[in-house]
Amino acid sequence: MDANAYYRDFDLESINVTLRFCQQEYGDVNCVVWDASLVLAKYLETLFLKNNKTFDSKRVIELGSGLGCVGLAAACFGANVQLTDLPENLHQLKRNVDENMPWLKGSVQTVALTWGTTFESEPYDFLLMADCIYYPEVVEALVKTMTELTAPNTVILICQELRETEKQKNTWQMFLNLLIEHFEISYVPEEEQHPIFRSSDIVLINAKKKKIAK
């Protein structure tokens, strides 16, 4: 293990599983499990508790997977998941998949995906993303990828920590403006989220792709 690496445990109590993630003390945006990832992963658990067939054999894609927390949780609940990130980020992502392989009820693949490029696939049942909105220069490409990978019946869950810098506020607003051109959105109320893993500065959005009028 790298000198600046350490493990973080994350419990999915409903299935008696503890996921382990190798993190880095310093690095780029993909070096740690961000709080928004924990909030979204725990929201998936609340959906699973309502109906334990929610994710069974469903095709799930996570964009900007980072260390894989959200997608791996979905796989523990039975989904067949593609974890995607930039090519240079796949090594650590694969390491965390290997670390948690014994707990996966579904399947997991790690796939290189640069937003805005063509990615051949049928629409997914679920598209998941947590804390992906950092850089304004990739927002348009991200929304393009979201539209290409989804259909009107795809469940799209977007979790984002709202940060106070002007750059982050502007980037988030830019994303929302583009998002509502292609998707209907609603905010998941805090009371419907996990009672502990939720926060007033982390928003959780449920989006549905708009049907194209004929």
CSV table of N, CA, C and O in Angstrom, one decimal, residues 1 21 28 36 88 137 148 167 172 174 181 188 197:
chain,number,residue,atom,x,y,z
A,1,MET,N,0.8,-1.2,0.0
A,1,MET,CA,0.0,0.0,0.0
A,1,MET,C,0.9,1.2,0.0
A,1,MET,O,1.9,1.3,0.6
A,21,PHE,N,-12.5,1.0,1.9
A,21,PHE,CA,-12.0,1.8,0.8
A,21,PHE,C,-10.6,2.3,1.1
A,21,PHE,O,-10.3,2.9,2.1
A,28,ASP,N,-5.9,14.3,-6.0
A,28,ASP,CA,-6.9,15.0,-6.7
A,28,ASP,C,-8.3,14.7,-6.1
A,28,ASP,O,-8.4,14.1,-5.1
A,36,ALA,N,-20.8,13.3,0.0
A,36,ALA,CA,-22.0,13.1,-0.9
A,36,ALA,C,-22.1,11.6,-1.4
A,36,ALA,O,-23.2,11.1,-1.6
A,88,GLU,N,-6.9,7.4,-16.0
A,88,GLU,CA,-5.8,7.4,-15.0
A,88,GLU,C,-6.3,7.2,-13.6
A,88,GLU,O,-5.5,7.0,-12.7
A,137,GLU,N,-15.6,23.5,-17.0
A,137,GLU,CA,-15.3,23.2,-18.4
A,137,GLU,C,-15.8,21.8,-18.8
A,137,GLU,O,-15.8,21.5,-20.0
A,148,GLU,N,-27.1,10.6,-23.2
A,148,GLU,CA,-26.8,9.5,-24.1
A,148,GLU,C,-27.0,8.1,-23.4
A,148,GLU,O,-27.3,7.1,-24.1
A,167,LYS,N,-16.8,30.0,-7.5
A,167,LYS,CA,-16.6,29.1,-8.6
A,167,LYS,C,-17.6,27.9,-8.5
A,167,LYS,O,-18.2,27.5,-9.5
A,172,TRP,N,-22.3,24.8,-10.2
A,172,TRP,CA,-23.5,24.1,-9.9
A,172,TRP,C,-24.7,24.7,-10.6
A,172,TRP,O,-25.5,24.0,-11.1
A,174,MET,N,-24.7,26.4,-13.4
A,174,MET,CA,-24.5,26.1,-14.8
A,174,MET,C,-25.0,24.6,-15.1
A,174,MET,O,-25.7,24.4,-16.1
A,181,GLU,N,-32.8,21.4,-19.1
A,181,GLU,CA,-33.1,21.4,-20.5
A,181,GLU,C,-33.5,20.0,-21.0
A,181,GLU,O,-34.3,19.8,-22.0
A,188,VAL,N,-35.0,15.2,-3.4
A,188,VAL,CA,-35.4,14.2,-2.4
A,188,VAL,C,-35.3,14.9,-1.0
A,188,VAL,O,-34.3,15.3,-0.6
A,197,PHE,N,-27.1,9.7,7.7
A,197,PHE,CA,-26.3,10.1,6.5
A,197,PHE,C,-27.1,11.0,5.6
A,197,PHE,O,-27.6,10.6,4.5
